[in-house]
One Martini backbone bead per residue (centre of mass of N, CA, C, O) as a GRO file, in nm:
protein
  213
    1MET     BB    1   0.096   0.051  -0.001
    2PHE     BB    2   0.017   0.356  -0.019
    3VAL     BB    3   0.121   0.689   0.110
    4LYS     BB    4   0.041   1.011   0.075
    5GLN     BB    5   0.133   1.307   0.233
    6PHE     BB    6  -0.008   1.622   0.274
    7ARG     BB    7  -0.025   1.964   0.246
    8THR     BB    8  -0.324   2.192   0.237
    9GLY     BB    9  -0.335   2.402   0.438
   10GLY     BB   10  -0.449   2.655   0.634
   11ASP     BB   11  -0.493   2.449   0.920
   12ARG     BB   12  -0.269   2.249   0.894
   13ASN     BB   13  -0.345   2.062   0.664
   14PHE     BB   14  -0.424   1.751   0.533
   15GLY     BB   15  -0.384   1.511   0.277
   16TYR     BB   16  -0.459   1.220   0.086
   17LEU     BB   17  -0.307   0.943  -0.070
   18VAL     BB   18  -0.424   0.608  -0.154
   19ALA     BB   19  -0.284   0.263  -0.294
   20ASP     BB   20  -0.274   0.020  -0.473
   21GLU     BB   21   0.022  -0.094  -0.657
   22THR     BB   22  -0.057  -0.305  -0.852
   23THR     BB   23  -0.398  -0.155  -0.935
   24LYS     BB   24  -0.379   0.171  -0.915
   25LYS     BB   25  -0.578   0.212  -0.699
   26ALA     BB   26  -0.748   0.510  -0.577
   27ALA     BB   27  -0.737   0.729  -0.264
   28ILE     BB   28  -0.876   1.041  -0.174
   29ILE     BB   29  -0.829   1.241   0.184
   30ASP     BB   30  -0.897   1.510   0.209
   31PRO     BB   31  -0.822   1.764   0.036
   32SER     BB   32  -0.902   2.027   0.031
   33TYR     BB   33  -0.703   2.333  -0.051
   34SER     BB   34  -0.553   2.071  -0.266
   35PRO     BB   35  -0.624   1.902  -0.495
   36GLU     BB   36  -0.447   1.926  -0.756
   37MET     BB   37  -0.202   1.818  -0.643
   38ILE     BB   38  -0.312   1.543  -0.580
   39VAL     BB   39  -0.397   1.480  -0.878
   40GLU     BB   40  -0.090   1.541  -0.974
   41PHE     BB   41   0.029   1.278  -0.846
   42ALA     BB   42  -0.159   1.044  -0.954
   43ARG     BB   43  -0.088   1.082  -1.250
   44GLY     BB   44   0.225   1.076  -1.226
   45ARG     BB   45   0.146   0.738  -1.095
   46ASP     BB   46  -0.138   0.603  -1.268
   47TYR     BB   47  -0.353   0.659  -1.086
   48GLU     BB   48  -0.726   0.523  -1.014
   49ILE     BB   49  -0.956   0.745  -0.909
   50GLU     BB   50  -1.209   0.556  -0.709
   51TYR     BB   51  -1.239   0.754  -0.409
   52VAL     BB   52  -1.359   1.053  -0.240
   53PHE     BB   53  -1.322   1.162   0.099
   54SER     BB   54  -1.488   1.250   0.412
   55THR     BB   55  -1.476   1.302   0.750
   56HIS     BB   56  -1.620   1.542   0.767
   57ASP     BB   57  -1.809   1.869   0.682
   58HIS     BB   58  -1.582   2.080   0.700
   59PHE     BB   59  -1.469   2.275   0.538
   60ASP     BB   60  -1.130   2.195   0.536
   61HIS     BB   61  -1.225   1.926   0.379
   62THR     BB   62  -1.499   2.058   0.210
   63ASN     BB   63  -1.354   2.263  -0.034
   64GLY     BB   64  -1.240   2.032  -0.282
   65ASN     BB   65  -1.483   1.867  -0.399
   66GLY     BB   66  -1.531   1.976  -0.659
   67VAL     BB   67  -1.290   2.001  -0.795
   68VAL     BB   68  -1.218   1.663  -0.798
   69ALA     BB   69  -1.478   1.615  -0.964
   70ARG     BB   70  -1.380   1.756  -1.233
   71LEU     BB   71  -1.104   1.597  -1.245
   72THR     BB   72  -1.263   1.274  -1.188
   73GLY     BB   73  -1.582   1.266  -1.127
   74LYS     BB   74  -1.578   1.223  -0.819
   75ARG     BB   75  -1.778   1.204  -0.547
   76ALA     BB   76  -1.788   1.287  -0.235
   77LEU     BB   77  -1.747   1.143   0.076
   78LEU     BB   78  -1.996   1.121   0.313
   79PHE     BB   79  -2.182   1.013   0.561
   80GLY     BB   80  -2.424   0.830   0.454
   81MET     BB   81  -2.376   0.779   0.163
   82THR     BB   82  -2.357   0.643  -0.188
   83ASP     BB   83  -2.170   0.470  -0.420
   84PRO     BB   84  -2.285   0.454  -0.741
   85GLU     BB   85  -2.084   0.177  -0.820
   86THR     BB   86  -2.144  -0.022  -0.569
   87GLY     BB   87  -2.405   0.054  -0.312
   88VAL     BB   88  -2.253   0.175  -0.072
   89THR     BB   89  -2.249   0.264   0.268
   90VAL     BB   90  -2.138   0.498   0.457
   91ALA     BB   91  -2.043   0.351   0.731
   92ASP     BB   92  -2.032   0.118   1.013
   93GLY     BB   93  -1.849  -0.109   0.880
   94ALA     BB   94  -1.784  -0.020   0.588
   95CYS     BB   95  -1.641  -0.177   0.241
   96PHE     BB   96  -1.413  -0.078   0.042
   97PRO     BB   97  -1.289  -0.163  -0.286
   98LEU     BB   98  -0.895  -0.157  -0.347
   99GLY     BB   99  -0.845  -0.342  -0.503
  100ASN     BB  100  -0.671  -0.543  -0.273
  101LEU     BB  101  -0.824  -0.380  -0.080
  102GLU     BB  102  -0.937  -0.245   0.223
  103ILE     BB  103  -1.193  -0.039   0.332
  104GLN     BB  104  -1.260   0.128   0.661
  105ILE     BB  105  -1.533   0.197   0.875
  106LEU     BB  106  -1.554   0.471   1.112
  107HIS     BB  107  -1.782   0.570   1.326
  108THR     BB  108  -1.693   0.936   1.479
  109PRO     BB  109  -1.757   1.092   1.738
  110GLY     BB  110  -1.805   1.445   1.838
  111HIS     BB  111  -1.674   1.680   1.644
  112THR     BB  112  -1.908   1.522   1.485
  113ASN     BB  113  -2.204   1.357   1.352
  114ASP     BB  114  -2.002   1.265   1.071
  115GLY     BB  115  -1.752   1.104   1.202
  116ILE     BB  116  -1.470   0.965   1.063
  117CYS     BB  117  -1.257   0.678   1.016
  118ILE     BB  118  -0.967   0.516   0.783
  119TYR     BB  119  -0.949   0.190   0.743
  120ILE     BB  120  -0.604   0.038   0.604
  121GLU     BB  121  -0.497  -0.203   0.748
  122ASP     BB  122  -0.231  -0.041   0.957
  123THR     BB  123  -0.418   0.252   0.846
  124VAL     BB  124  -0.552   0.553   1.010
  125PHE     BB  125  -0.782   0.820   0.928
  126THR     BB  126  -0.819   1.080   1.173
  127GLY     BB  127  -0.924   1.355   1.167
  128ASP     BB  128  -1.087   1.517   1.407
  129THR     BB  129  -1.031   1.301   1.643
  130LEU     BB  130  -0.715   1.224   1.617
  131PHE     BB  131  -0.425   1.358   1.717
  132VAL     BB  132  -0.081   1.439   1.799
  133GLY     BB  133  -0.167   1.477   2.129
  134LYS     BB  134  -0.482   1.506   2.078
  135VAL     BB  135  -0.808   1.611   2.037
  136GLY     BB  136  -1.065   1.699   1.922
  137GLY     BB  137  -1.349   1.931   1.920
  138THR     BB  138  -1.568   1.996   2.213
  139ASP     BB  139  -1.807   1.967   2.369
  140LEU     BB  140  -1.895   1.917   2.744
  141GLY     BB  141  -2.095   1.678   2.646
  142PRO     BB  142  -2.211   1.505   2.366
  143GLY     BB  143  -1.923   1.551   2.225
  144ALA     BB  144  -1.758   1.414   2.472
  145LYS     BB  145  -1.855   1.135   2.453
  146ALA     BB  146  -1.837   1.058   2.220
  147GLU     BB  147  -1.554   1.067   2.165
  148TYR     BB  148  -1.465   0.845   2.364
  149ASP     BB  149  -1.610   0.633   2.282
  150SER     BB  150  -1.452   0.618   2.009
  151LEU     BB  151  -1.203   0.605   2.062
  152HIS     BB  152  -1.227   0.341   2.309
  153GLN     BB  153  -1.408   0.169   2.066
  154LYS     BB  154  -1.217   0.199   1.794
  155LEU     BB  155  -0.893   0.319   1.794
  156PHE     BB  156  -0.794   0.128   1.991
  157ALA     BB  157  -0.946  -0.133   1.894
  158LEU     BB  158  -0.668  -0.167   1.742
  159PRO     BB  159  -0.348  -0.187   1.682
  160ASP     BB  160  -0.053  -0.090   1.830
  161ASN     BB  161   0.089  -0.075   1.487
  162THR     BB  162  -0.071   0.118   1.361
  163ARG     BB  163  -0.090   0.423   1.198
  164VAL     BB  164  -0.154   0.739   1.251
  165PHE     BB  165  -0.340   1.019   1.047
  166PRO     BB  166  -0.418   1.339   1.048
  167GLY     BB  167  -0.622   1.645   0.966
  168HIS     BB  168  -0.341   1.807   1.162
  169ASP     BB  169  -0.073   1.999   1.251
  170TYR     BB  170  -0.054   1.963   1.565
  171GLY     BB  171   0.164   1.790   1.653
  172THR     BB  172   0.544   1.691   1.667
  173ALA     BB  173   0.403   1.481   1.461
  174PRO     BB  174   0.253   1.353   1.152
  175GLU     BB  175   0.267   1.077   1.277
  176SER     BB  176   0.215   0.738   1.429
  177THR     BB  177   0.056   0.531   1.692
  178ILE     BB  178  -0.165   0.397   1.879
  179ALA     BB  179   0.031   0.333   2.108
  180HIS     BB  180   0.197   0.621   2.168
  181GLU     BB  181  -0.142   0.693   2.202
  182ARG     BB  182  -0.158   0.577   2.498
  183GLU     BB  183   0.103   0.635   2.617
  184THR     BB  184   0.120   1.005   2.571
  185ASN     BB  185  -0.195   1.078   2.570
  186PRO     BB  186  -0.353   1.306   2.759
  187PHE     BB  187  -0.643   1.156   2.730
  188PHE     BB  188  -0.547   0.868   2.777
  189LEU     BB  189  -0.450   0.939   3.087
  190GLN     BB  190  -0.722   0.911   3.171
  191PRO     BB  191  -0.934   0.717   3.381
  192ASP     BB  192  -1.221   0.883   3.259
  193PHE     BB  193  -1.469   1.083   3.190
  194GLU     BB  194  -1.440   1.317   3.386
  195ALA     BB  195  -1.156   1.375   3.322
  196PHE     BB  196  -1.125   1.439   3.030
  197VAL     BB  197  -1.322   1.676   3.081
  198HIS     BB  198  -1.143   1.828   3.264
  199LEU     BB  199  -0.928   1.849   3.048
  200LYS     BB  200  -1.046   2.011   2.843
  201ARG     BB  201  -1.170   2.254   3.039
  202ASN     BB  202  -0.787   2.292   3.091
  203TRP     BB  203  -0.627   2.257   2.828
  204GLU     BB  204  -0.463   2.538   2.829
  205ALA     BB  205  -0.329   2.490   3.105
  206TYR     BB  206  -0.191   2.242   3.040
  207LYS     BB  207  -0.011   2.317   2.816
  208LYS     BB  208   0.139   2.580   2.953
  209ALA     BB  209   0.247   2.402   3.144
  210HIS     BB  210   0.422   2.156   2.935
  211GLY     BB  211   0.463   2.306   2.623
  212ILE     BB  212   0.242   2.337   2.462
  213SER     BB  213   0.108   2.437   2.128
   0.00000   0.00000   0.00000
């Protein structure tokens, strides 16, 4: 599997290209502010774009979707949408074939109700659900609880060696692993949901005290 991470502008956004090297079938994830750059790179490697996914509906992740549709003929898929060619709906546990690979959808609400993470082989693209050393912004009520459950029940059920590619360059590195996040991410070092919310409420003070940017 080939994975290319792109710095797409905006608020340190990341976009991604994933491909099966054998069949040259590829998918774009969150093209955001630089759709032409990603499509041009894919064409340079003779990849055929099969899918375009948005991890959630915020503008900084979807604003390149129209350009990608024009360039590739592929409409971006968000949670709840059905791919016209495969007939598969973007829902929790749904699988999309990509050459010899399989794309699995994880519904991870919290930051938004329609948030998804995209799991392929040993790699997960986490959008704004999980960052390196941080988590997505939520309210301190239902949104926080949904995110807490998404993180613990979905992402931290993945194998330790799973590579984590986030939607923004907000951490100390552009990627991580599930094991590293479990061991070092302050939100996962909290013993329960109440402590998780307490950290969210006091995040600015925590960052200042621990030298986190």
